[in-house]
Structure formats: C-alpha cells, structure tokens
C-alpha cells in the first residue's frame, strides 16, 4: 500500500483554492508525500495550468455531481478533500437562493464520498462567519448561528448537512479572506488584494 496521501481541492480555481494549490505545490517533496488534484466548474485558467503543470484538473458540476466519476476512475478515493467551492457573493445568493443552496451545500460531493467502501476520507469544509448575525465583535464556535442573508443561511445548511452525513470532517469558519493576487485572477472583486 502506498504511503502517499491523495488530496483533492474542490473549487481549485477560486481565490482560496488557488492559494491552497500553490501552497501545497510549494511543500511538495517534503516528508509529507501526497498526490494533489483539483476541480473546476466554469473555466480552467491557462495561467494556473502553466504555473502548476503537475496538477490534474477535473471538471465537476457540484449541482449535479457530474464529473466525480472521472475522479474515481483516474485518481481513486482521496484521503483528504478540501471544499473551497462556493457561491459566495451575497448579492448573487440573494438573487438566486436555490443556486446558493445547490452549490454551497455539498450534497453531491458527500454523496460521491459515501460511495467509497472505506469511508475514512477527511472532508475539510470551508464555511463563513456570516452564519452569525454580526452584532458582536467576536464569536465562539458554540454561539448560536443566526444568519441574516441567503449566503449565511446556505452555509448553515451546509454545516448541518456535513455534520449529519460525514463521519470524518472539519468545518472552518473564515472571516474576510484577502491577500495577494492569485496565479490566475479571479473574476469577482475582493475588498483587499
């Protein structure tokens, strides 16, 4: 049995996903041996492929689950999945709540993972501090979730879904994510880059 771990980044062409892929690529060759692949939905940016040519991309539609079978055939069961994919622009979520739920609640991803006989894949699911109502400066994990927008509501639904359906998971609630520009610029504007 190989000691190499298989890591899948879902949403690898987004802001956080690209930084995660780049970070993983920079630690390649260290004692942590792994194979890394990623998913994309609408476009596969050439600058990302040029900068990280050793990574294998997979086209996946999170609404339908189409594309996960290709990962199974070519890559097998991942040991770790980091779910960075989201419909994360609040005004877009407000305009289309059904789309926000269908993308942000990772039902097709979790269904795909449940098909593997060994159910030991670690799912790291990215959530948001928008699950809170925003009246306090700092929130604790135990604080009640009271989202005030569709995006926050969809992320609460996602957290509940992952908690109910997965045995091996971690949910990370981020606040504002900002930093340097990605390898391939993302289409949505960020407050600080």
Backbone as a printed PyTorch tensor [residue, N CA C, xyz], in Angstrom:
tensor([[[  0.8410,  -1.1820,   0.0000],
         [  0.0000,   0.0000,   0.0000],
         [  0.8880,   1.2480,   0.0000]],

        [[  0.5250,   2.2130,  -0.8230],
         [  1.3010,   3.4410,  -0.9480],
         [  1.1330,   4.3120,   0.2890]],

        [[  2.2260,   4.9660,   0.6830],
         [  2.1480,   5.8650,   1.8270],
         [  1.7770,   7.2790,   1.3780]],

        [[  1.7040,   7.4890,   0.0850],
         [  1.3360,   8.8100,  -0.4240],
         [ -0.1400,   9.0660,  -0.1700]],

        [[ -0.4240,  10.2580,   0.2780],
         [ -1.8140,  10.6580,   0.5130],
         [ -2.3670,  11.2930,  -0.7480]],

        [[ -3.6570,  11.1040,  -0.9620],
         [ -4.3430,  11.7160,  -2.0990],
         [ -5.1570,  12.8920,  -1.5780]],

        [[ -4.9060,  14.0740,  -2.1520],
         [ -5.5820,  15.2930,  -1.7140],
         [ -6.3510,  15.8830,  -2.9000]],

        [[ -7.6270,  16.1730,  -2.6580],
         [ -8.4890,  16.7910,  -3.6560],
         [ -8.9230,  18.1570,  -3.1510]],

        [[ -8.6800,  19.1980,  -3.9530],
         [ -9.1590,  20.5420,  -3.6340],
         [-10.3510,  20.8130,  -4.5430]],

        [[-11.5270,  20.9180,  -3.9390],
         [-12.7450,  21.2300,  -4.6910],
         [-12.8510,  22.7480,  -4.7690]],

        [[-12.9910,  23.2500,  -5.9800],
         [-13.0060,  24.7020,  -6.1760],
         [-11.6060,  25.2610,  -6.2900]],

        [[-10.7580,  24.5620,  -6.9920],
         [ -9.3510,  24.9390,  -7.0860],
         [ -9.0560,  26.1750,  -7.9100]],

        [[-10.0280,  26.6830,  -8.6580],
         [ -9.7650,  27.8720,  -9.4650],
         [-10.2470,  29.1550,  -8.7890]],

        [[-10.8600,  29.0440,  -7.6240],
         [-11.2820,  30.2220,  -6.8760],
         [-10.1150,  30.8380,  -6.1280]],

        [[-10.3880,  31.9270,  -5.4350],
         [ -9.3300,  32.6530,  -4.7370],
         [ -8.6230,  31.7710,  -3.7040]],

        [[ -9.3770,  31.2170,  -2.7840],
         [ -8.7800,  30.3860,  -1.7450],
         [ -8.2060,  29.0950,  -2.3320]],

        [[ -8.9280,  28.5050,  -3.2640],
         [ -8.4690,  27.2630,  -3.8900],
         [ -7.1250,  27.4070,  -4.5750]],

        [[ -6.9340,  28.5010,  -5.3180],
         [ -5.6550,  28.7140,  -5.9980],
         [ -4.5090,  28.8830,  -5.0010]],

        [[ -4.7740,  29.6370,  -3.9340],
         [ -3.7220,  29.8060,  -2.9260],
         [ -3.3970,  28.4830,  -2.2400]],

        [[ -4.4040,  27.6630,  -2.0260],
         [ -4.1820,  26.3550,  -1.4190],
         [ -3.3600,  25.4520,  -2.3500]],

        [[ -3.7110,  25.4340,  -3.6250],
         [ -2.9410,  24.6440,  -4.5930],
         [ -1.4940,  25.1090,  -4.6510]],

        [[ -1.2970,  26.4140,  -4.6710],
         [  0.0600,  26.9580,  -4.7220],
         [  0.8300,  26.5850,  -3.4550]],

        [[  0.1770,  26.6940,  -2.3050],
         [  0.8280,  26.3340,  -1.0420],
         [  1.2070,  24.8670,  -0.9950]],

        [[  0.2950,  24.0030,  -1.4150],
         [  0.6030,  22.5700,  -1.4580],
         [  1.7690,  22.3010,  -2.4010]],

        [[  1.7840,  22.9780,  -3.5410],
         [  2.8540,  22.7580,  -4.5140],
         [  4.2090,  23.1870,  -3.9780]],

        [[  4.2210,  24.2030,  -3.1250],
         [  5.4850,  24.6770,  -2.5630],
         [  6.0570,  23.7330,  -1.5150]],

        [[  5.2160,  22.9020,  -0.8970],
         [  5.7450,  21.9600,   0.0980],
         [  5.9670,  20.5660,  -0.4850]],

        [[  5.7270,  20.4190,  -1.7770],
         [  5.9430,  19.1260,  -2.4240],
         [  7.4020,  18.7080,  -2.2640]],

        [[  7.6170,  17.4520,  -1.9890],
         [  8.9740,  16.9500,  -1.8280],
         [  9.4240,  16.9340,  -0.3840]],

        [[  8.6040,  17.4340,   0.5160],
         [  8.9140,  17.3590,   1.9470],
         [  8.5000,  15.9780,   2.4370]],

        [[  8.7300,  15.6570,   3.6990],
         [  8.3330,  14.3300,   4.2010],
         [  6.8500,  14.0160,   4.0210]],

        [[  5.9990,  15.0310,   3.8570],
         [  4.5850,  14.8060,   3.6100],
         [  4.4120,  14.5220,   2.1280]],

        [[  4.2870,  13.2660,   1.7710],
         [  4.1600,  12.8790,   0.3680],
         [  2.6890,  12.7490,  -0.0010]],

        [[  2.2900,  13.3860,  -1.0900],
         [  0.8940,  13.3670,  -1.4850],
         [  0.7630,  13.5790,  -2.9880]],

        [[ -0.3790,  13.1700,  -3.5020],
         [ -0.7800,  13.4650,  -4.8690],
         [ -1.9160,  14.4640,  -4.7680]],

        [[ -1.8740,  15.4930,  -5.5870],
         [ -2.8050,  16.6080,  -5.4870],
         [ -3.5340,  16.8090,  -6.8080]],

        [[ -4.8760,  16.8900,  -6.7370],
         [ -5.7110,  17.2100,  -7.8890],
         [ -6.7330,  18.2550,  -7.4570]],

        [[ -7.4150,  18.8420,  -8.4390],
         [ -8.4080,  19.8550,  -8.0910],
         [ -9.5720,  19.8270,  -9.0690]],

        [[-10.6700,  20.4490,  -8.6370],
         [-11.8340,  20.5710,  -9.5070],
         [-12.0020,  22.0300,  -9.9380]],

        [[-12.6750,  22.1790, -11.0520],
         [-13.0770,  23.4940, -11.5380],
         [-14.4740,  23.3510, -12.1060]],

        [[-15.1670,  24.4780, -12.2460],
         [-16.5190,  24.4030, -12.7860],
         [-16.6440,  25.0660, -14.1420]],

        [[-16.4730,  26.3740, -14.2020],
         [-16.8070,  27.0640, -15.4360],
         [-15.6330,  27.2740, -16.3860]],

        [[-14.4710,  27.5350, -15.8610],
         [-13.3350,  27.7220, -16.7710],
         [-12.0690,  27.2130, -16.1070]],

        [[-11.1500,  26.8330, -16.9280],
         [ -9.8630,  26.3290, -16.4580],
         [ -8.8080,  27.3210, -16.9220]],

        [[ -8.3630,  28.2080, -16.0310],
         [ -7.4480,  29.2760, -16.4550],
         [ -6.0710,  28.7400, -16.8590]],

        [[ -5.6450,  29.1540, -18.0450],
         [ -4.3520,  28.7270, -18.5610],
         [ -3.1880,  29.1440, -17.6670]],

        [[ -3.1940,  30.3570, -17.0820],
         [ -2.0760,  30.7240, -16.1980],
         [ -1.9080,  29.7580, -15.0150]],

        [[ -3.0190,  29.2370, -14.4960],
         [ -2.9500,  28.2700, -13.3970],
         [ -2.3270,  26.9610, -13.8840]],

        [[ -2.7500,  26.5040, -15.0520],
         [ -2.1780,  25.2740, -15.6280],
         [ -0.6960,  25.4390, -15.9370]],

        [[ -0.3170,  26.6120, -16.4340],
         [  1.0830,  26.8750, -16.7580],
         [  1.9450,  26.9100, -15.4960]],

        [[  1.4150,  27.4990, -14.4230],
         [  2.1850,  27.6340, -13.1850],
         [  2.2720,  26.3270, -12.4100]],

        [[  1.2500,  25.4960, -12.5280],
         [  1.2110,  24.2340, -11.7800],
         [  0.9250,  23.0760, -12.7360]],

        [[  1.8150,  22.8170, -13.6910],
         [  1.5370,  21.8180, -14.7340],
         [  1.4610,  20.3810, -14.2270]],

        [[  1.9600,  20.1330, -13.0310],
         [  1.9550,  18.7730, -12.4850],
         [  0.6140,  18.4020, -11.8560]],

        [[ -0.3090,  19.3650, -11.7580],
         [ -1.6070,  19.1000, -11.1420],
         [ -2.6340,  18.6840, -12.1830]],

        [[ -3.4800,  17.7460, -11.7990],
         [ -4.5070,  17.2370, -12.6980],
         [ -5.8490,  17.8860, -12.3610]],

        [[ -6.4540,  18.6100, -13.3200],
         [ -7.7580,  19.2300, -13.0750],
         [ -8.8980,  18.3060, -13.5050]],

        [[-10.0270,  18.4270, -12.8130],
         [-11.2310,  17.6760, -13.1570],
         [-12.4060,  18.6430, -13.2300]],

        [[-13.1490,  18.5780, -14.3200],
         [-14.3490,  19.4030, -14.4440],
         [-15.4680,  18.7290, -13.6520]],

        [[-16.0600,  19.4600, -12.6990],
         [-17.1300,  18.9240, -11.8590],
         [-18.2360,  19.9560, -11.7320]],

        [[-19.4680,  19.4830, -11.8360],
         [-20.6440,  20.3160, -11.5870],
         [-21.1770,  19.9250, -10.2080]],

        [[-21.0210,  20.8040,  -9.2230],
         [-21.4420,  20.4860,  -7.8620],
         [-22.9510,  20.3780,  -7.7230]],

        [[-23.6980,  21.0150,  -8.6130],
         [-25.1590,  20.9190,  -8.5390],
         [-25.6360,  19.5160,  -8.8760]],

        [[-25.0000,  18.8990,  -9.8750],
         [-25.4520,  17.5780, -10.3480],
         [-24.5290,  16.4430,  -9.9120]],

        [[-23.3070,  16.7680,  -9.5620],
         [-22.3230,  15.7400,  -9.2360],
         [-21.6100,  15.1950, -10.4590]],

        [[-21.9650,  15.6970, -11.6310],
         [-21.3340,  15.2220, -12.8590],
         [-19.8410,  15.5460, -12.8250]],

        [[-19.0150,  14.5560, -13.0580],
         [-17.5680,  14.7280, -13.0830],
         [-16.8600,  13.9910, -11.9580]],

        [[-17.5720,  13.6930, -10.8880],
         [-16.9250,  12.9730,  -9.7830],
         [-16.5040,  11.5580, -10.1860]],

        [[-17.2550,  10.9260, -11.0920],
         [-16.8690,   9.5770, -11.5400],
         [-15.5090,   9.5800, -12.2190]],

        [[-15.2010,  10.6540, -12.9350],
         [-13.8840,  10.7660, -13.5740],
         [-12.7650,  10.8120, -12.5510]],

        [[-13.0170,  11.4600, -11.4300],
         [-12.0160,  11.4880, -10.3580],
         [-11.8310,  10.0870,  -9.7960]],

        [[-12.9330,   9.3650,  -9.6040],
         [-12.8610,   7.9920,  -9.0930],
         [-12.0150,   7.1120, -10.0020]],

        [[-12.2570,   7.2300, -11.3040],
         [-11.5310,   6.3880, -12.2670],
         [-10.0500,   6.7410, -12.3500]],

        [[ -9.7320,   8.0270, -12.3900],
         [ -8.3550,   8.4580, -12.6220],
         [ -7.5200,   8.6280, -11.3650]],

        [[ -8.1700,   8.9260, -10.2510],
         [ -7.4460,   9.3030,  -9.0360],
         [ -7.7400,   8.3770,  -7.8630]],

        [[ -8.9400,   7.8490,  -7.8330],
         [ -9.3370,   6.9730,  -6.7350],
         [ -9.9140,   7.7580,  -5.5680]],

        [[ -9.9960,   7.1100,  -4.4410],
         [-10.5520,   7.7300,  -3.2450],
         [ -9.5390,   8.6810,  -2.6240]],

        [[ -9.9150,   9.9340,  -2.4440],
         [ -8.9880,  10.8540,  -1.7820],
         [ -8.9210,  10.5640,  -0.2830]],

        [[ -7.7590,  10.8380,   0.2920],
         [ -7.6080,  10.7510,   1.7450],
         [ -8.1210,  12.0200,   2.4070]],

        [[ -7.9320,  13.1490,   1.7090],
         [ -8.3670,  14.4580,   2.2090],
         [ -9.0360,  15.2130,   1.0740]],

        [[-10.1860,  15.8150,   1.3840],
         [-10.8700,  16.7000,   0.4480],
         [-11.0200,  18.0420,   1.1450]],

        [[-10.5620,  19.1010,   0.4830],
         [-10.7540,  20.4550,   0.9950],
         [-11.7710,  21.1250,   0.0860]],

        [[-12.9440,  21.4260,   0.6400],
         [-14.0200,  22.0130,  -0.1490],
         [-13.9810,  23.5320,  -0.0490]],

        [[-13.3900,  24.1580,  -1.0700],
         [-13.3140,  25.6150,  -1.1550],
         [-14.3990,  26.1800,  -2.0640]],

        [[-15.1370,  25.3220,  -2.7300],
         [-16.1230,  25.7820,  -3.7010],
         [-17.3100,  26.4240,  -3.0030]],

        [[-17.7680,  27.5270,  -3.5590],
         [-18.9420,  28.1990,  -3.0030],
         [-19.4650,  29.2420,  -3.9700]],

        [[-20.7480,  29.4740,  -3.8650],
         [-21.3410,  30.6520,  -4.4620],
         [-21.3250,  31.6660,  -3.3260]],

        [[-20.3260,  32.5440,  -3.3200],
         [-20.0220,  33.3190,  -2.1190],
         [-20.3090,  34.8160,  -2.2100]],

        [[-20.8160,  35.2870,  -3.3130],
         [-21.1500,  36.7010,  -3.4290],
         [-22.5660,  36.8790,  -2.8660]],

        [[-22.7030,  37.5580,  -1.7210],
         [-24.0240,  37.6400,  -1.0790],
         [-25.1460,  38.1440,  -1.9830]],

        [[-24.9030,  39.1610,  -2.8050],
         [-25.9960,  39.6720,  -3.6410],
         [-26.4180,  38.6590,  -4.6900]],

        [[-25.4850,  37.8430,  -5.1940],
         [-25.8300,  36.7860,  -6.1440],
         [-26.6720,  35.7230,  -5.4430]],

        [[-26.3100,  35.3930,  -4.2080],
         [-27.0820,  34.4190,  -3.4290],
         [-28.4920,  34.9350,  -3.1690]],

        [[-28.6280,  36.2280,  -2.8830],
         [-29.9470,  36.8200,  -2.6430],
         [-30.8160,  36.7240,  -3.8920]],

        [[-30.2160,  36.8890,  -5.0570],
         [-30.9780,  36.8540,  -6.3110],
         [-31.3850,  35.4310,  -6.6860]],

        [[-30.6010,  34.4330,  -6.2580],
         [-30.9030,  33.0510,  -6.6270],
         [-30.6100,  32.1160,  -5.4470]],

        [[-31.5120,  32.0950,  -4.4430],
         [-31.2890,  31.2540,  -3.2650],
         [-31.1580,  29.7590,  -3.5890]],

        [[-31.8840,  29.2960,  -4.5930],
         [-31.8070,  27.8710,  -4.9480],
         [-30.4060,  27.5120,  -5.4500]],

        [[-29.8180,  28.3880,  -6.2520],
         [-28.4570,  28.1360,  -6.7400],
         [-27.4640,  28.1680,  -5.5850]],

        [[-27.6570,  29.1150,  -4.6490],
         [-26.7640,  29.1920,  -3.4910],
         [-26.7990,  27.8950,  -2.6950]],

        [[-27.9750,  27.3640,  -2.4590],
         [-28.0890,  26.0960,  -1.7160],
         [-27.4930,  24.9350,  -2.4970]],

        [[-27.7490,  24.8970,  -3.8010],
         [-27.2810,  23.7450,  -4.5860],
         [-25.7640,  23.6910,  -4.7010]],

        [[-25.0990,  24.8350,  -4.6200],
         [-23.6350,  24.8580,  -4.6810],
         [-23.0280,  24.7940,  -3.2830]],

        [[-23.5740,  25.5700,  -2.3580],
         [-22.9480,  25.7060,  -1.0400],
         [-23.1820,  24.5240,  -0.1180]],

        [[-24.2660,  23.7950,  -0.2980],
         [-24.4820,  22.5600,   0.4670],
         [-23.8730,  21.4360,  -0.3800]],

        [[-22.7820,  20.8320,   0.0830],
         [-22.0260,  19.9050,  -0.7690],
         [-22.6400,  18.5040,  -0.8550]],

        [[-23.9070,  18.4410,  -1.2180],
         [-24.5910,  17.1390,  -1.2310],
         [-24.0070,  16.1880,  -2.2710]],

        [[-23.7120,  16.6790,  -3.4800],
         [-23.1600,  15.7710,  -4.4950],
         [-21.7640,  15.2940,  -4.1010]],

        [[-20.9770,  16.1580,  -3.4760],
         [-19.6390,  15.7810,  -3.0130],
         [-19.7250,  14.7200,  -1.9240]],

        [[-20.5820,  14.9340,  -0.9430],
         [-20.7300,  13.9790,   0.1610],
         [-21.3160,  12.6610,  -0.3420]],

        [[-22.2790,  12.7280,  -1.2610],
         [-22.8310,  11.5030,  -1.8510],
         [-21.7430,  10.7110,  -2.5550]],

        [[-20.9000,  11.4060,  -3.3170],
         [-19.7980,  10.7340,  -4.0190],
         [-18.8510,  10.0800,  -3.0230]],

        [[-18.4850,  10.7950,  -1.9760],
         [-17.5710,  10.2290,  -0.9770],
         [-18.1820,   9.0280,  -0.2740]],

        [[-19.4990,   9.0240,  -0.0970],
         [-20.1500,   7.9080,   0.5950],
         [-20.1540,   6.6330,  -0.2420]],

        [[-19.8650,   6.7420,  -1.5340],
         [-19.8150,   5.5540,  -2.4000],
         [-18.5570,   4.7200,  -2.2060]],

        [[-17.5370,   5.2800,  -1.5670],
         [-16.3120,   4.5250,  -1.3520],
         [-16.5030,   3.5570,  -0.1850]],

        [[-15.9930,   2.3530,  -0.3480],
         [-16.1580,   1.3260,   0.6930],
         [-15.4970,   1.7420,   1.9950]],

        [[-14.3170,   2.3260,   1.8920],
         [-13.6480,   2.8300,   3.0880],
         [-14.0700,   4.2790,   3.2640]],

        [[-14.8730,   4.5430,   4.2780],
         [-15.4090,   5.8780,   4.4850],
         [-14.5350,   6.7370,   5.3610]],

        [[-13.2210,   6.6970,   5.1350],
         [-12.3140,   7.4130,   6.0310],
         [-11.7430,   8.7000,   5.4490]],

        [[-12.2870,   9.1920,   4.3490],
         [-11.8180,  10.4470,   3.7810],
         [-12.1190,  11.5910,   4.7430]],

        [[-11.1330,  12.4460,   4.9860],
         [-11.3330,  13.6400,   5.7960],
         [-11.8600,  14.7430,   4.8900]],

        [[-13.0490,  15.2660,   5.2060],
         [-13.6150,  16.3920,   4.4730],
         [-13.3920,  17.6520,   5.2950]],

        [[-12.6390,  18.5800,   4.7270],
         [-12.4490,  19.8930,   5.3430],
         [-13.3400,  20.8560,   4.5690]],

        [[-14.3750,  21.3340,   5.2440],
         [-15.3790,  22.1650,   4.5890],
         [-15.2200,  23.6160,   5.0380]],

        [[-15.0940,  24.5220,   4.0650],
         [-14.9440,  25.9420,   4.3680],
         [-16.3150,  26.5820,   4.5130]],

        [[-16.4980,  27.2480,   5.6230],
         [-17.7350,  27.9710,   5.8830],
         [-17.4010,  29.4530,   6.0650]],

        [[-18.2150,  30.1650,   6.7920],
         [-18.0650,  31.6150,   6.8970],
         [-18.5510,  32.1170,   8.2420]],

        [[-18.0720,  33.2860,   8.6300],
         [-18.5950,  33.9130,   9.8420],
         [-19.9480,  34.5790,   9.5730]],

        [[-20.4010,  34.5450,   8.3300],
         [-21.7210,  35.0900,   8.0280],
         [-22.8490,  34.1700,   8.4910]],

        [[-22.4930,  33.0840,   9.1810],
         [-23.5150,  32.2540,   9.8280],
         [-24.0160,  32.9340,  11.0990]],

        [[-23.3220,  33.9760,  11.5440],
         [-23.7310,  34.7440,  12.7300],
         [-24.4330,  36.0260,  12.2880]],

        [[-25.1660,  36.6340,  13.2220],
         [-25.9060,  37.8420,  12.8580],
         [-25.0440,  39.0960,  12.8090]],

        [[-23.8340,  39.0410,  13.3560],
         [-22.9060,  40.1470,  13.2050],
         [-23.0710,  41.2910,  14.1790]],

        [[-23.6530,  41.0380,  15.3450],
         [-23.8370,  42.1240,  16.3150],
         [-22.7170,  42.1770,  17.3480]],

        [[-21.8980,  41.1200,  17.4310],
         [-20.7740,  41.0880,  18.3670],
         [-19.4680,  41.2120,  17.5910]],

        [[-18.4130,  41.5870,  18.3170],
         [-17.0980,  41.6810,  17.6910],
         [-16.4770,  40.3150,  17.4530]],

        [[-16.6250,  39.4220,  18.4110],
         [-16.0250,  38.0970,  18.3050],
         [-17.0610,  37.0420,  18.6470]],

        [[-17.0480,  35.9680,  17.8760],
         [-17.9560,  34.8590,  18.1150],
         [-17.1520,  33.6220,  18.4740]],

        [[-17.7820,  32.7510,  19.2520],
         [-17.1990,  31.4560,  19.5810],
         [-17.9340,  30.3940,  18.7770]],

        [[-17.2820,  29.2750,  18.6240],
         [-17.8640,  28.1810,  17.8600],
         [-19.2320,  27.7760,  18.4060]],

        [[-19.4060,  27.8710,  19.7180],
         [-20.6510,  27.4290,  20.3600],
         [-21.7750,  28.4490,  20.2120]],

        [[-21.4780,  29.6740,  19.7820],
         [-22.5180,  30.6980,  19.6690],
         [-23.5760,  30.2700,  18.6610]],

        [[-24.7990,  30.7040,  18.9280],
         [-25.9160,  30.3650,  18.0510],
         [-25.7090,  30.9750,  16.6690]],

        [[-26.0240,  30.1900,  15.6540],
         [-25.9420,  30.7030,  14.2880],
         [-27.2730,  31.3780,  13.9570]],

        [[-27.1850,  32.6320,  13.5480],
         [-28.3610,  33.4110,  13.1660],
         [-27.9850,  34.2000,  11.9040]],

        [[-27.9590,  33.5390,  10.7630],
         [-27.5530,  34.2400,   9.5420],
         [-28.5980,  35.2690,   9.1240]],

        [[-28.1270,  36.3610,   8.5610],
         [-29.0330,  37.4380,   8.1490],
         [-29.1300,  37.5730,   6.6270]],

        [[-28.4450,  36.6990,   5.9000],
         [-28.5460,  36.7390,   4.4430],
         [-28.5850,  35.3170,   3.8930]],

        [[-28.9140,  35.1780,   2.6300],
         [-29.0440,  33.8640,   1.9920],
         [-27.7170,  33.1250,   1.9940]],

        [[-26.6290,  33.8400,   1.7520],
         [-25.3190,  33.1950,   1.7740],
         [-25.0730,  32.5360,   3.1360]],

        [[-25.2750,  33.2800,   4.2100],
         [-25.0980,  32.7240,   5.5520],
         [-26.0300,  31.5550,   5.8130]],

        [[-27.2800,  31.6670,   5.3730],
         [-28.2460,  30.5650,   5.5630],
         [-27.8030,  29.3210,   4.8140]],

        [[-27.2760,  29.5060,   3.6030],
         [-26.8280,  28.3390,   2.8280],
         [-25.6140,  27.6820,   3.4870]],

        [[-24.7650,  28.4820,   4.1210],
         [-23.5900,  27.9280,   4.7990],
         [-23.9790,  27.2170,   6.0980]],

        [[-25.0050,  27.7100,   6.8120],
         [-25.5160,  26.9830,   7.9820],
         [-26.0770,  25.6370,   7.5310]],

        [[-26.8500,  25.6450,   6.4460],
         [-27.3970,  24.3980,   5.9120],
         [-26.2710,  23.4360,   5.5290]],

        [[-25.2050,  23.9720,   4.9650],
         [-24.0600,  23.1340,   4.5860],
         [-23.3940,  22.5260,   5.8120]],

        [[-23.1830,  23.3370,   6.8420],
         [-22.5710,  22.8300,   8.0780],
         [-23.4200,  21.7220,   8.6860]],

        [[-24.7270,  21.9290,   8.7170],
         [-25.6230,  20.9180,   9.2860],
         [-25.5750,  19.6380,   8.4530]],

        [[-25.5470,  19.7860,   7.1410],
         [-25.5010,  18.6350,   6.2500],
         [-24.2080,  17.8390,   6.4500]],

        [[-23.0820,  18.5320,   6.4620],
         [-21.7900,  17.8630,   6.6410],
         [-21.7380,  17.1810,   8.0060]],

        [[-22.1970,  17.8650,   9.0390],
         [-22.1770,  17.2940,  10.3900],
         [-23.0320,  16.0340,  10.4930]],

        [[-24.1210,  16.0180,   9.7640],
         [-25.0490,  14.8730,   9.8240],
         [-24.5790,  13.7010,   8.9650]],

        [[-24.0200,  14.0000,   7.8050],
         [-23.7330,  12.9590,   6.8140],
         [-22.2990,  12.4240,   6.8220]],

        [[-21.3720,  13.1410,   7.4410],
         [-19.9660,  12.7360,   7.3860],
         [-19.4820,  12.2720,   8.7520]],

        [[-18.6100,  11.2840,   8.7430],
         [-18.0170,  10.8010,   9.9890],
         [-16.6910,  11.4860,  10.2840]],

        [[-15.9600,  11.8290,   9.2560],
         [-14.6110,  12.3820,   9.4020],
         [-14.5710,  13.7430,   8.7150]],

        [[-14.7560,  14.8290,   9.4900],
         [-14.8580,  16.1490,   8.8800],
         [-14.3400,  17.2190,   9.8330]],

        [[-14.0410,  18.3570,   9.2350],
         [-13.7240,  19.5760,   9.9800],
         [-14.3980,  20.7180,   9.2330]],

        [[-15.0070,  21.6250,   9.9790],
         [-15.6370,  22.7970,   9.3850],
         [-14.8600,  24.0160,   9.8550]],

        [[-14.3910,  24.8020,   8.9060],
         [-13.6260,  26.0080,   9.2110],
         [-14.4550,  27.2250,   8.8300]],

        [[-14.7260,  28.0860,   9.8110],
         [-15.4620,  29.3250,   9.5420],
         [-14.4620,  30.4610,   9.3780]],

        [[-14.3900,  30.9650,   8.1770],
         [-13.4630,  32.0560,   7.9040],
         [-14.1900,  33.3870,   8.0230]],

        [[-13.4080,  34.4290,   8.1210],
         [-13.9520,  35.7770,   8.0710],
         [-13.6050,  36.3170,   6.6850]],

        [[-13.2330,  37.5450,   6.5850],
         [-12.8610,  38.0990,   5.2830],
         [-11.5500,  37.4550,   4.8380]],

        [[-11.5600,  36.8860,   3.6630],
         [-10.3550,  36.2680,   3.1140],
         [ -9.7490,  37.2490,   2.1220]],

        [[ -8.5080,  37.6370,   2.3860],
         [ -7.8350,  38.5650,   1.4830],
         [ -6.3590,  38.2470,   1.4590]],

        [[ -5.6840,  38.7910,   0.4780],
         [ -4.2590,  38.5630,   0.3450],
         [ -3.8040,  38.9320,  -1.0440]],

        [[ -2.6480,  38.4080,  -1.4290],
         [ -2.1120,  38.7490,  -2.7470],
         [ -2.9620,  38.1560,  -3.8690]],

        [[ -2.7680,  38.6940,  -5.0420],
         [ -3.4850,  38.2010,  -6.2150],
         [ -3.1430,  36.7330,  -6.4460]],

        [[ -4.0750,  36.0100,  -7.0050],
         [ -3.8820,  34.5940,  -7.3210],
         [ -3.0890,  34.4520,  -8.6190]],

        [[ -2.6630,  33.2370,  -8.9000],
         [ -1.9410,  32.9550, -10.1350],
         [ -2.7590,  33.4170, -11.3380]],

        [[ -4.0180,  33.0500, -11.3440],
         [ -4.9420,  33.4840, -12.3890],
         [ -6.0090,  34.3350, -11.7130]],

        [[ -6.1050,  35.6140, -12.0440],
         [ -7.0470,  36.4920, -11.3480],
         [ -8.4690,  35.9400, -11.3510]],

        [[ -9.1220,  36.0560, -10.1950],
         [-10.4990,  35.5930, -10.0840],
         [-11.4260,  36.6990, -10.5720]],

        [[-12.5720,  36.3250, -11.1400],
         [-13.4450,  37.3410, -11.7280],
         [-14.1030,  38.2650, -10.7190]],

        [[-14.3630,  37.8110,  -9.5030],
         [-15.0430,  38.6940,  -8.5480],
         [-14.0290,  39.5890,  -7.8540]],

        [[-14.4530,  40.7910,  -7.5510],
         [-13.5380,  41.6980,  -6.8780],
         [-13.4980,  41.3860,  -5.4020]],

        [[-12.3310,  41.5320,  -4.8190],
         [-12.1440,  41.3130,  -3.4000],
         [-11.8390,  42.6610,  -2.7680]],

        [[-12.2360,  42.8420,  -1.4850],
         [-12.0440,  44.1540,  -0.8730],
         [-10.5840,  44.5900,  -0.8150]],

        [[ -9.6840,  43.6720,  -0.5780],
         [ -8.2540,  43.9910,  -0.4830],
         [ -7.4920,  42.8920,  -1.2040]],

        [[ -6.5680,  43.2500,  -2.0750],
         [ -5.7620,  42.2200,  -2.7470],
         [ -4.3000,  42.6010,  -2.6550]]])
